[in-house]
Coordinates of C-alpha atoms in Angstrom, one line a residue:
Chain A
M1 CA 104.3 33.4 26.2
A2 CA 101.3 35.1 27.4
A3 CA 99.2 31.8 28.6
E4 CA 95.3 32.7 27.1
S5 CA 94.1 33.8 30.4
P6 CA 90.8 32.1 32.1
L7 CA 89.8 36.0 32.7
M8 CA 90.0 37.3 28.2
A9 CA 88.1 33.7 27.8
L10 CA 85.6 35.0 30.3
F11 CA 84.5 37.7 28.3
G12 CA 82.8 36.7 25.0
R13 CA 81.6 39.6 22.2
S14 CA 78.8 41.5 23.0
P15 CA 75.8 41.9 21.0
V16 CA 74.5 45.0 21.8
K17 CA 76.2 47.3 19.7
P18 CA 76.4 45.2 17.0
M19 CA 72.5 44.5 17.5
Q20 CA 72.1 48.0 17.0
E21 CA 74.5 49.1 14.3
H22 CA 72.0 46.5 11.9
I23 CA 68.6 47.7 13.1
K24 CA 70.8 51.8 11.9
I25 CA 71.7 50.3 8.5
A26 CA 68.7 47.6 8.3
H27 CA 66.2 51.3 8.8
E28 CA 69.0 53.3 6.3
C29 CA 66.6 50.6 3.2
V30 CA 63.3 51.7 5.0
T31 CA 64.1 55.2 4.5
L32 CA 66.2 55.4 0.8
L33 CA 62.5 54.0 -0.6
I34 CA 61.3 57.5 -0.3
E35 CA 63.6 58.7 -2.4
F36 CA 63.5 55.8 -4.4
F37 CA 59.2 56.1 -4.6
D38 CA 59.9 59.6 -5.7
A39 CA 62.0 58.6 -8.7
A40 CA 59.5 56.1 -9.3
V41 CA 56.2 58.3 -9.5
E42 CA 57.9 61.0 -11.7
E43 CA 58.8 57.6 -14.1
D44 CA 62.3 58.6 -13.6
Y45 CA 63.4 54.9 -13.9
E46 CA 67.1 55.7 -14.4
T47 CA 67.6 58.1 -11.0
A48 CA 64.8 55.2 -9.7
E49 CA 67.8 52.8 -10.4
K50 CA 70.4 54.2 -8.4
V51 CA 68.8 54.7 -5.7
R52 CA 68.0 50.7 -5.8
T53 CA 71.5 50.1 -5.7
R54 CA 71.9 51.7 -2.8
I55 CA 69.9 49.4 -1.3
T56 CA 70.6 46.2 -2.4
D57 CA 74.2 47.1 -1.2
L58 CA 73.0 48.6 2.5
E59 CA 70.5 44.8 2.0
S60 CA 73.7 43.4 2.1
Q61 CA 76.0 44.8 4.3
A62 CA 73.1 44.4 7.1
D63 CA 72.6 40.2 6.1
D64 CA 76.5 39.9 6.8
M65 CA 76.1 41.7 10.1
K66 CA 73.7 39.4 10.6
K67 CA 75.6 36.6 10.2
D68 CA 78.4 38.4 12.3
I69 CA 76.3 38.6 15.0
R70 CA 75.1 35.2 14.7
S71 CA 78.1 33.2 14.6
H72 CA 79.4 35.5 17.8
L73 CA 76.6 34.1 19.7
P74 CA 77.3 30.3 20.4
N75 CA 74.7 28.2 22.4
S76 CA 77.7 28.0 25.3
L77 CA 77.3 32.1 25.7
F78 CA 75.7 33.1 29.0
M79 CA 73.7 36.4 28.8
P80 CA 71.4 38.8 30.7
V81 CA 69.1 37.8 28.3
S82 CA 67.3 34.4 26.1
R83 CA 69.8 33.8 22.8
S84 CA 67.2 32.4 20.6
D85 CA 65.0 36.1 22.1
L86 CA 67.5 38.0 20.7
L87 CA 68.2 36.2 17.6
E88 CA 64.6 36.4 16.6
L89 CA 64.3 40.4 17.5
L90 CA 68.2 39.7 14.8
S91 CA 65.4 38.2 12.4
M92 CA 63.0 40.5 12.4
Q93 CA 65.5 43.4 12.0
D94 CA 66.7 41.8 9.1
R95 CA 63.8 41.6 7.2
L96 CA 63.0 45.4 7.3
A97 CA 65.8 45.8 5.0
N98 CA 64.7 42.8 2.8
S99 CA 61.7 44.4 2.4
A100 CA 62.9 47.1 1.1
K101 CA 65.1 45.4 -1.5
D102 CA 61.3 43.7 -2.3
I103 CA 59.9 46.2 -2.6
S104 CA 62.5 48.4 -4.8
G105 CA 62.8 45.4 -6.6
V106 CA 58.9 44.3 -8.2
M107 CA 58.6 48.4 -9.2
L108 CA 61.9 49.0 -10.6
G109 CA 61.4 45.8 -12.3
R110 CA 58.3 45.9 -13.5
E111 CA 58.8 49.9 -14.0
M112 CA 55.7 50.2 -12.9
I113 CA 53.5 53.0 -13.3
I114 CA 51.8 54.5 -10.0
P115 CA 47.8 55.8 -10.6
K116 CA 47.8 59.4 -10.2
K117 CA 44.5 58.9 -8.2
I118 CA 46.4 56.8 -5.9
R119 CA 50.1 58.9 -5.7
K120 CA 49.3 60.7 -2.6
S121 CA 47.9 58.7 -0.5
M122 CA 50.2 55.8 -1.8
R123 CA 53.0 58.2 -0.3
K124 CA 51.8 58.7 2.6
Y125 CA 51.5 55.0 3.1
L126 CA 55.0 54.1 2.3
Q127 CA 55.7 57.2 4.7
A128 CA 54.0 56.0 7.7
S129 CA 55.6 52.4 7.1
V130 CA 59.1 53.9 7.0
D131 CA 57.8 55.5 10.6
T132 CA 57.2 52.9 11.9
S133 CA 60.8 51.2 10.6
E134 CA 61.8 54.6 12.4
K135 CA 60.1 53.2 16.1
A136 CA 61.4 50.5 16.3
L137 CA 64.3 51.8 15.7
G138 CA 64.3 54.3 18.4
A139 CA 63.3 51.4 20.8
L140 CA 66.4 49.9 20.0
S141 CA 68.4 53.0 20.7
E142 CA 68.0 51.8 24.4
L143 CA 69.2 48.3 24.2
D144 CA 72.9 49.3 25.0
E145 CA 70.9 51.6 28.2
L146 CA 68.8 48.7 29.0
F147 CA 71.7 46.7 29.2
E148 CA 73.4 48.8 31.5
T149 CA 71.5 48.6 33.7
G150 CA 70.9 45.4 34.5
F151 CA 67.1 46.2 33.3
G152 CA 66.6 48.4 35.9
S153 CA 62.4 48.9 36.7
R154 CA 63.2 52.2 34.8
E155 CA 64.5 51.6 31.7
V156 CA 61.8 48.9 31.1
K157 CA 59.4 51.0 31.4
L158 CA 60.4 53.5 29.1
V159 CA 61.3 50.8 26.9
M160 CA 57.6 49.6 26.7
G161 CA 56.8 52.8 26.1
L162 CA 58.1 52.9 22.9
I163 CA 57.4 49.6 22.2
A164 CA 54.1 51.2 22.3
T165 CA 55.1 54.3 20.0
V166 CA 55.8 51.3 17.0
D167 CA 52.0 49.4 17.3
K168 CA 50.4 52.8 17.4
A169 CA 52.2 54.0 13.8
E170 CA 51.5 50.6 12.9
S171 CA 47.9 50.5 13.1
K172 CA 47.8 54.3 11.3
T173 CA 50.1 52.5 8.6
D174 CA 47.4 50.1 8.4
E175 CA 43.7 52.1 8.3
L176 CA 46.1 53.7 5.5
E177 CA 46.5 50.6 3.5
I178 CA 43.1 50.3 3.1
K179 CA 42.8 53.4 1.5
V180 CA 44.7 53.2 -1.1
R181 CA 43.5 49.7 -1.5
K182 CA 40.1 51.2 -2.1
Q183 CA 41.7 53.8 -4.0
L184 CA 43.5 51.7 -6.2
R185 CA 39.7 49.4 -6.6
G186 CA 38.2 52.5 -8.0
V187 CA 40.8 53.1 -10.8
E188 CA 42.2 49.3 -11.2
T189 CA 39.9 48.6 -14.4
E190 CA 42.1 51.6 -16.6
Y191 CA 45.1 50.2 -16.0
P192 CA 46.5 46.7 -17.8
P193 CA 45.5 43.7 -14.9
V194 CA 49.1 42.4 -14.3
D195 CA 50.5 46.0 -13.0
I196 CA 47.4 46.4 -10.4
I197 CA 48.1 42.5 -9.6
F198 CA 52.0 43.4 -9.0
L199 CA 50.7 47.2 -7.6
Y200 CA 48.9 45.6 -5.1
K201 CA 51.6 43.0 -4.2
V202 CA 54.4 45.8 -3.2
I203 CA 51.0 48.2 -1.4
E204 CA 51.0 44.4 0.6
I205 CA 55.1 44.2 1.3
I206 CA 54.6 48.2 2.4
G207 CA 52.4 46.8 5.0
D208 CA 54.4 43.9 5.8
M209 CA 58.0 46.0 6.2
A210 CA 55.3 47.8 9.0
N211 CA 54.0 44.7 10.6
Y212 CA 58.1 43.3 10.8
A213 CA 59.1 46.9 12.6
Q214 CA 56.5 45.9 14.8
R215 CA 57.4 43.2 15.2
V216 CA 60.3 43.7 16.9
G217 CA 59.1 46.7 18.8
S218 CA 57.1 42.3 20.1
R219 CA 59.8 40.5 20.5
M220 CA 62.1 43.0 22.3
Q221 CA 59.3 43.4 25.0
I222 CA 59.3 39.2 25.3
L223 CA 63.0 40.2 25.9
L224 CA 62.4 42.3 28.6
A225 CA 59.8 39.7 30.4
R226 CA 62.3 37.5 31.4
Chain B
M1 CA 122.9 18.3 59.5
S2 CA 126.7 18.0 57.6
I3 CA 125.3 18.9 54.5
I4 CA 123.4 21.4 55.9
A5 CA 126.4 23.2 57.0
E6 CA 129.0 22.5 54.0
Y7 CA 126.8 23.7 51.4
G8 CA 124.4 25.6 53.0
Q9 CA 125.8 28.8 51.7
W10 CA 124.9 27.1 47.6
F11 CA 121.3 26.2 48.9
I12 CA 120.3 29.8 50.1
I13 CA 121.3 30.7 46.7
L14 CA 119.8 28.5 44.6
V15 CA 116.6 28.6 46.4
C16 CA 117.3 33.2 46.2
I17 CA 117.2 32.6 43.0
F18 CA 114.3 30.4 41.9
G19 CA 111.8 31.7 44.3
F20 CA 113.0 35.1 42.4
L21 CA 113.0 33.5 39.0
M22 CA 108.9 32.5 40.4
A23 CA 108.3 35.7 41.7
W24 CA 109.5 36.9 38.3
G25 CA 106.5 34.6 36.6
V26 CA 103.7 35.8 39.4
G27 CA 104.8 39.5 38.5
A28 CA 104.8 38.2 34.5
N29 CA 101.5 36.7 34.5
D30 CA 99.7 36.4 37.3
V31 CA 99.8 40.4 38.0
A32 CA 98.3 41.3 34.8
N33 CA 95.5 38.8 35.4
A34 CA 94.3 41.0 38.6
M35 CA 95.1 44.5 36.9
G36 CA 93.9 43.2 33.3
T37 CA 90.2 44.3 34.8
S38 CA 90.9 48.1 35.4
V39 CA 93.0 48.0 32.1
G40 CA 90.7 46.5 29.8
S41 CA 87.7 48.8 31.6
K42 CA 89.4 52.2 30.5
A43 CA 89.2 53.0 33.4
L44 CA 93.7 53.2 34.3
T45 CA 96.0 53.3 31.6
I46 CA 98.2 50.6 31.7
R47 CA 101.3 53.0 32.7
Q48 CA 99.1 53.6 35.5
A49 CA 98.1 50.0 36.3
I50 CA 101.5 49.0 36.6
L51 CA 102.5 52.1 38.9
I52 CA 99.2 51.2 41.5
A53 CA 100.8 47.3 41.1
M54 CA 104.1 48.0 41.9
V55 CA 103.3 50.0 45.4
F56 CA 100.4 48.0 45.9
E57 CA 100.9 44.2 44.8
F58 CA 105.1 45.3 47.4
A59 CA 102.6 46.3 49.5
G60 CA 100.4 43.7 50.3
A61 CA 103.3 41.2 50.2
Y62 CA 104.7 42.9 52.9
L63 CA 101.9 44.0 54.7
A64 CA 100.0 41.2 54.6
G65 CA 101.5 38.3 52.9
G66 CA 103.0 36.8 56.3
A67 CA 100.1 34.0 57.0
V68 CA 100.0 32.4 53.5
T69 CA 103.6 32.0 53.8
E70 CA 103.5 30.5 56.7
T71 CA 101.4 28.2 55.1
I72 CA 103.6 27.4 52.1
R73 CA 106.6 27.3 54.4
K74 CA 104.8 24.6 56.7
G75 CA 101.3 24.7 56.6
I76 CA 101.1 21.2 54.1
I77 CA 103.8 19.6 54.8
D78 CA 105.2 19.3 58.8
P79 CA 108.7 20.5 59.3
G80 CA 108.8 18.8 62.4
L81 CA 109.1 15.4 60.6
F82 CA 112.3 16.1 58.6
A83 CA 114.3 17.0 62.3
S84 CA 116.2 14.2 61.2
S85 CA 116.9 15.3 57.9
P86 CA 116.5 18.6 57.0
E87 CA 118.4 18.5 54.3
L88 CA 115.5 16.5 52.8
L89 CA 113.2 19.6 53.4
V90 CA 115.5 21.6 52.0
Y91 CA 116.0 19.4 48.3
G92 CA 112.4 19.4 48.4
M93 CA 111.4 23.0 48.5
M94 CA 114.3 23.8 45.9
S95 CA 112.4 21.5 43.6
A96 CA 109.1 22.5 44.2
L97 CA 109.6 26.2 43.5
L98 CA 112.4 24.6 39.9
A99 CA 109.1 23.0 38.7
A100 CA 106.4 25.2 39.7
G101 CA 108.7 28.0 38.0
I102 CA 109.4 25.8 34.8
W103 CA 106.0 24.5 34.8
L104 CA 104.6 28.2 34.4
V105 CA 107.3 28.5 31.7
I106 CA 106.1 25.8 29.9
A107 CA 102.4 26.2 30.9
S108 CA 102.5 29.8 28.9
I109 CA 104.7 28.5 26.2
M110 CA 101.5 25.9 25.2
G111 CA 99.2 29.3 26.0
W112 CA 98.0 27.0 28.9
P113 CA 95.5 28.8 31.8
V114 CA 97.5 27.5 34.7
S115 CA 98.1 29.0 37.6
T116 CA 101.1 29.5 40.0
T117 CA 99.4 28.7 43.6
H118 CA 98.4 25.4 42.2
S119 CA 101.7 24.3 40.9
I120 CA 103.8 25.0 43.5
V121 CA 101.4 23.4 45.7
G122 CA 101.3 20.6 43.5
A123 CA 104.7 20.8 43.8
I124 CA 105.4 20.4 47.8
V125 CA 102.1 17.9 48.0
G126 CA 104.5 16.1 44.9
F127 CA 107.9 15.6 46.6
A128 CA 106.7 15.4 50.1
A129 CA 104.4 12.5 49.4
V130 CA 106.6 10.7 47.0
G131 CA 109.8 11.7 47.9
V132 CA 110.0 11.2 51.4
G133 CA 106.4 9.9 52.3
S134 CA 103.1 10.2 52.7
E135 CA 103.0 10.5 55.8
Y136 CA 105.2 13.8 56.3
V137 CA 102.4 15.6 53.6
N138 CA 98.9 17.1 56.0
W139 CA 96.6 15.7 53.8
S140 CA 93.9 17.9 56.6
K141 CA 95.2 21.6 55.2
V142 CA 96.0 20.5 51.7
G143 CA 92.2 19.5 51.7
S144 CA 91.3 22.8 53.1
I145 CA 93.4 24.7 50.5
V146 CA 91.8 22.2 47.9
S147 CA 88.5 23.3 48.8
S148 CA 89.7 26.8 49.5
W149 CA 90.0 26.8 45.9
V150 CA 86.7 26.0 44.8
V151 CA 85.5 27.9 47.4
S152 CA 86.9 30.9 47.5
P153 CA 85.3 31.7 43.2
V154 CA 81.8 31.3 44.5
L155 CA 82.1 33.4 46.9
A156 CA 83.9 36.0 45.6
G157 CA 81.3 35.4 43.4
V158 CA 78.4 35.5 45.6
I159 CA 79.9 39.4 47.2
S160 CA 80.4 40.6 43.6
F161 CA 76.0 39.2 43.0
L162 CA 75.3 41.1 45.5
I163 CA 77.7 44.5 44.8
F164 CA 76.5 44.7 41.9
K165 CA 72.5 43.9 42.8
S166 CA 73.1 46.8 45.8
V167 CA 74.9 49.1 42.4
H168 CA 71.7 48.6 40.2
K169 CA 69.5 49.8 43.3
L170 CA 71.0 53.1 44.6
V171 CA 72.5 54.8 40.7
L172 CA 71.5 52.9 37.7
N173 CA 67.8 52.4 39.2
T174 CA 67.1 56.2 39.8
K175 CA 65.7 58.8 38.1
D176 CA 68.8 60.5 38.4
P177 CA 71.7 58.0 38.0
F178 CA 74.5 60.5 37.9
A179 CA 73.9 62.2 41.3
S180 CA 73.3 58.4 42.4
A181 CA 77.0 57.7 41.6
K182 CA 77.8 60.7 43.2
R183 CA 76.3 60.5 46.3
W184 CA 77.2 56.4 46.7
V185 CA 80.4 56.1 44.9
P186 CA 82.0 57.1 47.8
M187 CA 80.7 54.9 50.2
Y188 CA 81.6 51.8 48.2
M189 CA 85.8 53.1 48.5
F190 CA 85.0 53.5 52.4
F191 CA 84.6 49.9 52.1
V192 CA 88.3 49.6 49.9
G193 CA 89.6 51.3 53.1
L194 CA 88.1 49.2 55.8
L195 CA 88.3 46.3 54.5
I196 CA 92.7 47.2 53.9
G197 CA 92.4 48.3 56.4
M198 CA 91.2 45.7 58.7
V199 CA 92.9 42.5 57.3
T200 CA 96.1 44.2 57.3
L201 CA 96.0 44.8 60.9
L202 CA 94.3 42.3 62.0
K203 CA 96.5 39.5 60.2
G204 CA 98.7 40.5 57.9
L205 CA 100.7 43.3 61.4
K206 CA 101.7 40.7 63.6
H207 CA 103.7 39.2 61.0
V208 CA 106.1 42.7 60.7
G209 CA 105.5 42.7 64.1
V210 CA 102.8 44.9 64.9
S211 CA 100.3 43.5 67.3
L212 CA 97.0 45.5 67.8
S213 CA 93.9 44.3 69.5
F214 CA 90.5 44.1 67.7
W215 CA 89.3 47.2 68.4
E216 CA 92.1 48.8 67.4
S217 CA 92.2 47.5 64.7
F218 CA 88.9 48.0 63.3
G219 CA 89.4 52.4 64.7
I220 CA 92.5 52.7 63.0
S221 CA 90.8 51.0 59.7
L222 CA 87.5 52.9 60.3
I223 CA 90.0 56.4 60.4
L224 CA 91.7 55.0 57.0
G225 CA 88.3 53.9 55.2
V226 CA 87.1 57.5 56.0
V227 CA 90.1 58.4 54.1
V228 CA 90.1 56.6 51.2
M229 CA 86.6 58.7 51.2
L230 CA 87.5 62.0 51.1
L231 CA 90.5 61.1 48.7
G232 CA 87.9 59.8 46.2
T233 CA 85.2 62.9 46.9
A234 CA 88.2 64.9 46.4
L235 CA 88.2 62.9 42.9
L236 CA 85.1 62.7 42.2
S237 CA 84.6 66.6 42.4
R238 CA 86.0 67.0 39.3
I239 CA 83.7 64.6 37.5
K240 CA 80.8 67.0 35.9
L241 CA 78.2 65.6 34.2
D242 CA 78.8 66.3 30.1
P243 CA 75.0 65.8 28.5
E244 CA 77.2 65.9 25.1
E245 CA 78.6 62.6 25.3
N246 CA 75.7 60.9 27.3
R247 CA 73.3 61.8 24.0
D248 CA 74.5 58.1 22.7
F249 CA 74.6 56.4 25.4
R250 CA 73.0 57.6 28.9
F251 CA 75.2 56.5 31.8
T252 CA 78.6 57.6 29.9
S253 CA 79.1 60.5 33.1
V254 CA 77.8 57.8 34.9
E255 CA 80.7 55.4 34.1
R256 CA 83.0 57.8 34.2
V257 CA 82.5 58.6 37.7
F258 CA 82.4 54.5 38.6
S259 CA 86.0 54.0 36.8
V260 CA 87.1 56.8 39.7
L261 CA 86.6 54.2 41.9
M262 CA 87.5 51.5 39.9
I263 CA 90.8 53.0 40.8
F264 CA 90.0 52.3 44.8
T265 CA 89.5 49.1 44.0
A266 CA 92.6 48.6 41.4
C267 CA 94.5 49.6 44.6
A268 CA 92.6 46.5 46.7
M269 CA 93.3 44.3 44.0
A270 CA 96.9 44.7 43.4
F271 CA 97.1 44.6 47.4
A272 CA 94.7 41.3 47.5
H273 CA 97.2 39.5 44.9
G274 CA 100.3 40.8 46.6
S275 CA 99.2 39.5 50.0
N276 CA 98.3 35.7 48.5
D277 CA 100.7 34.8 45.3
V278 CA 104.0 36.5 46.3
A279 CA 103.7 33.8 49.2
N280 CA 103.8 30.5 46.4
A281 CA 107.7 31.9 45.3
V282 CA 108.8 33.7 49.0
G283 CA 107.2 30.5 51.5
P284 CA 109.5 28.2 50.2
L285 CA 111.8 30.5 50.4
A286 CA 111.5 31.1 53.8
A287 CA 111.7 27.8 54.5
V288 CA 115.0 26.9 53.3
Y289 CA 116.5 30.4 54.6
N290 CA 115.1 29.3 57.8
I291 CA 117.0 25.6 57.9
V292 CA 119.5 26.4 57.0
S293 CA 120.1 30.2 58.9
S294 CA 119.9 28.4 62.3
G295 CA 122.4 25.2 61.2
G296 CA 119.6 22.5 60.4
L297 CA 116.8 23.1 63.0
V298 CA 113.6 23.0 61.1
A299 CA 110.9 23.5 64.3
S300 CA 113.3 26.8 64.9
K301 CA 110.1 29.5 66.0
S302 CA 111.5 32.5 64.4
A303 CA 110.2 35.4 62.5
M304 CA 111.0 35.3 58.4
P305 CA 113.0 37.6 57.5
A306 CA 112.0 40.8 56.0
W307 CA 114.1 41.1 53.4
I308 CA 113.0 37.6 51.9
L309 CA 109.6 39.3 51.1
L310 CA 111.2 41.9 50.1
L311 CA 113.3 40.0 47.4
G312 CA 110.1 38.2 46.4
G313 CA 108.1 41.9 45.9
G314 CA 111.0 42.9 43.8
G315 CA 110.3 40.1 41.9
I316 CA 107.1 40.6 41.7
V317 CA 107.7 44.3 40.1
L318 CA 110.9 43.3 37.7
G319 CA 108.6 40.8 36.6
L320 CA 105.9 43.5 35.6
A321 CA 108.3 46.4 34.2
T322 CA 109.6 43.3 31.6
Y323 CA 106.6 41.2 30.5
G324 CA 103.9 41.8 32.8
Y325 CA 103.0 45.5 30.8
K326 CA 101.9 43.6 27.6
V327 CA 100.1 40.5 29.0
M328 CA 98.5 43.2 30.7
G329 CA 97.7 44.8 27.8
T330 CA 97.1 41.8 26.1
I331 CA 93.9 40.9 28.9
G332 CA 92.9 45.0 28.4
R333 CA 91.7 44.9 25.2
K334 CA 90.3 41.9 25.0
I335 CA 87.8 42.4 28.1
T336 CA 87.2 45.5 27.4
E337 CA 83.2 44.7 27.4
L338 CA 83.7 45.0 31.9
T339 CA 81.8 48.6 32.0
P340 CA 83.5 50.5 35.2
S341 CA 80.1 49.8 37.2
R342 CA 80.9 46.1 36.8
G343 CA 84.9 45.9 36.6
F344 CA 84.8 47.4 40.1
A345 CA 81.9 45.1 41.6
A346 CA 84.3 42.0 40.2
E347 CA 87.5 43.5 41.2
L348 CA 85.8 44.1 45.1
G349 CA 84.6 41.1 45.2
A350 CA 87.8 39.2 43.9
A351 CA 89.7 41.1 46.5
A352 CA 87.3 40.5 49.3
T353 CA 87.7 37.2 49.2
V354 CA 91.7 36.6 48.3
V355 CA 92.3 39.6 51.1
L356 CA 90.0 36.7 53.3
A357 CA 91.7 34.4 52.2
S358 CA 95.6 35.5 53.1
G359 CA 94.5 36.4 56.6
T360 CA 93.5 33.2 57.1
G361 CA 96.5 31.5 55.5
L362 CA 94.7 30.0 52.6
P363 CA 97.1 30.3 48.8
I364 CA 94.3 30.6 46.4
S365 CA 94.3 31.5 42.7
T366 CA 93.4 35.0 42.1
T367 CA 92.6 35.0 38.4
H368 CA 89.8 32.0 39.2
T369 CA 88.4 33.9 41.7
L370 CA 88.3 36.9 39.8
V371 CA 86.6 34.9 37.3
G372 CA 84.3 33.5 40.3
A373 CA 83.5 37.4 40.5
V374 CA 82.6 38.3 37.7
L375 CA 80.2 35.2 37.0
G376 CA 78.6 36.2 39.8
V377 CA 78.4 40.0 37.9
G378 CA 77.0 38.6 35.6
M379 CA 74.5 36.6 37.4
A380 CA 73.0 39.9 38.6
R381 CA 72.2 40.2 34.6
G382 CA 74.9 42.5 34.3
I383 CA 77.1 41.5 31.6
S384 CA 77.0 40.9 28.2
A385 CA 77.8 37.6 27.3
L386 CA 79.8 35.5 29.2
N387 CA 81.5 32.6 28.1
L388 CA 80.5 29.2 30.7
Q389 CA 83.6 27.2 28.6
V390 CA 85.7 29.0 30.6
I391 CA 84.9 26.8 34.0
G392 CA 85.8 23.6 32.4
T393 CA 89.3 25.1 31.2
I394 CA 89.7 26.2 35.2
I395 CA 88.1 22.9 35.9
A396 CA 91.0 21.4 34.0
S397 CA 93.5 23.2 34.4
W398 CA 93.5 22.2 38.1
V399 CA 93.3 18.5 37.1
I400 CA 96.3 19.1 34.8
T401 CA 98.4 21.7 37.0
L402 CA 98.2 19.5 40.2
P403 CA 99.6 16.5 38.7
A404 CA 102.3 18.1 36.8
G405 CA 103.4 20.4 39.5
A406 CA 103.9 17.3 41.6
I407 CA 105.8 14.8 38.7
L408 CA 108.4 17.6 38.3
S409 CA 109.3 18.7 41.6
I410 CA 109.4 14.5 42.4
L411 CA 112.0 14.6 39.7
F412 CA 113.9 17.9 40.5
F413 CA 113.8 16.6 44.2
F414 CA 115.8 13.0 43.3
M415 CA 117.7 14.8 41.2
F416 CA 119.0 17.8 43.9
K417 CA 118.6 14.3 46.6
G418 CA 121.7 12.7 44.3
M419 CA 123.9 15.9 43.1
F420 CA 124.2 16.7 47.2
S421 CA 123.8 13.6 49.3

């Protein structure tokens, strides 16, 4: 016969842990790309397909988590950060997983053959993009400490430093992208044009992925700016 | 007069039963709100919370509960006006208790959030205004009580806001939060001791028959504060920094320091609750006892006998033991987002406000005060997600509870009047 206590109704579900869980899953998708790429380079698309299944599974898991977080953030919630900033951050996180799914999807769909001459630099480029995502994960792992300290100036400074590392990783990815494109241009006439068009597409999405990671950082920065 | 002489024993027995039931209800539902924050933040297990509640609810009721009891007994209505027909006051107080008790049961079954305090105040005003005549109600007192229902959550919010801001500055936003916590937490403990001491000595003890001057009280309270601080420091010395537990979340050890502090604020909360809410059950009981024992003299100045407060305290403890622990568990599971560094700030702000109200003789809602305190911590950017719709629920509960208590009490009043006169 317990009455619904106003004290119970007062507490909404904190979005902090779920947000952190979400980017963890999204980043796991991203890291699987390395394994996927290594199989694809060997033209072992059987293994690649298995990895791709893991990526899509994780992506849909991230998707469910995103919906769950959104549904627990009604308009009436009072939070120390802006609700719309938080939702923006969430959708950037989610795009990391989406990019990983897209990259593996395009490559698997075409059973893409990577020209020997660009394999090494493309692997490096992909790794740089994955690293950018990892830096974003690192910044997000401070989210619980940020809330705990009530957005204390020390903690904010620390997070700002982490966000700077995300930016740095992203610009490194940019540089590598230019290099890969240049190399590909040198050999592009030796391969069927349609394959090359899609390869350019894949290179583009890998760059986008790093971009989304960077935007996770900048969204977090906006979150702190209030 | 003859009615009192004839049925006096029955009135006492009835009102004791009603009062005890009401106290049981307070223990079963209200106490869980006061203690649930400590359980939710895992500073206390349910068992520990029950033990603390039993001791400190009782102490609060006995040592500092006198003033609010006086208000319920003879502040809301003017007993002097009943001199010619004291039996009406007896019926009224019995109806008020019964009405508030039944209304609480109905509301609990339906899952509506209601406050014991509001039910009983509504019921007393109801029977007096409609059953007897609106001039019997001390409207200015009622006005100050009602405004205290708005002021108390706001005040608690402001205090908790400031407390949390100080925690932010002194502990959380420092180079070494663990060391800072160890340094400053004993100071908060000192304030807990000082606060309880001051209220008890200045306001409470005169109802028990002890009277001290302000400076005597202040001195003793200071000593109490220091004793509490030393006790706390001894407990804190067992809390060690554990790098392993801080790997994922760097403030785990810091929160453990605050969870020791929360044991003390939980005691303060139980004390505060006891000092304010026991009166809801005991005030009407005291009023009836006074009339019957003096053979119908209403204006008698005799002090309230201790056994009445004991009965109230006993009812609360029984309510806790038989049902309150369940509610406490439910609430505790629901509010795990409140960590000790926040929970203590909310509890201390709420306890200070409630205890202040108890000293002034204002019956307020502990739960609503606590809600205000939590919101205050939220305003200081301390809590990740709060549902502001609760404010609407609270206002709605005022709007519903007051008339509901009043109407039921009017019905019972005429029922008793028909039965006995």
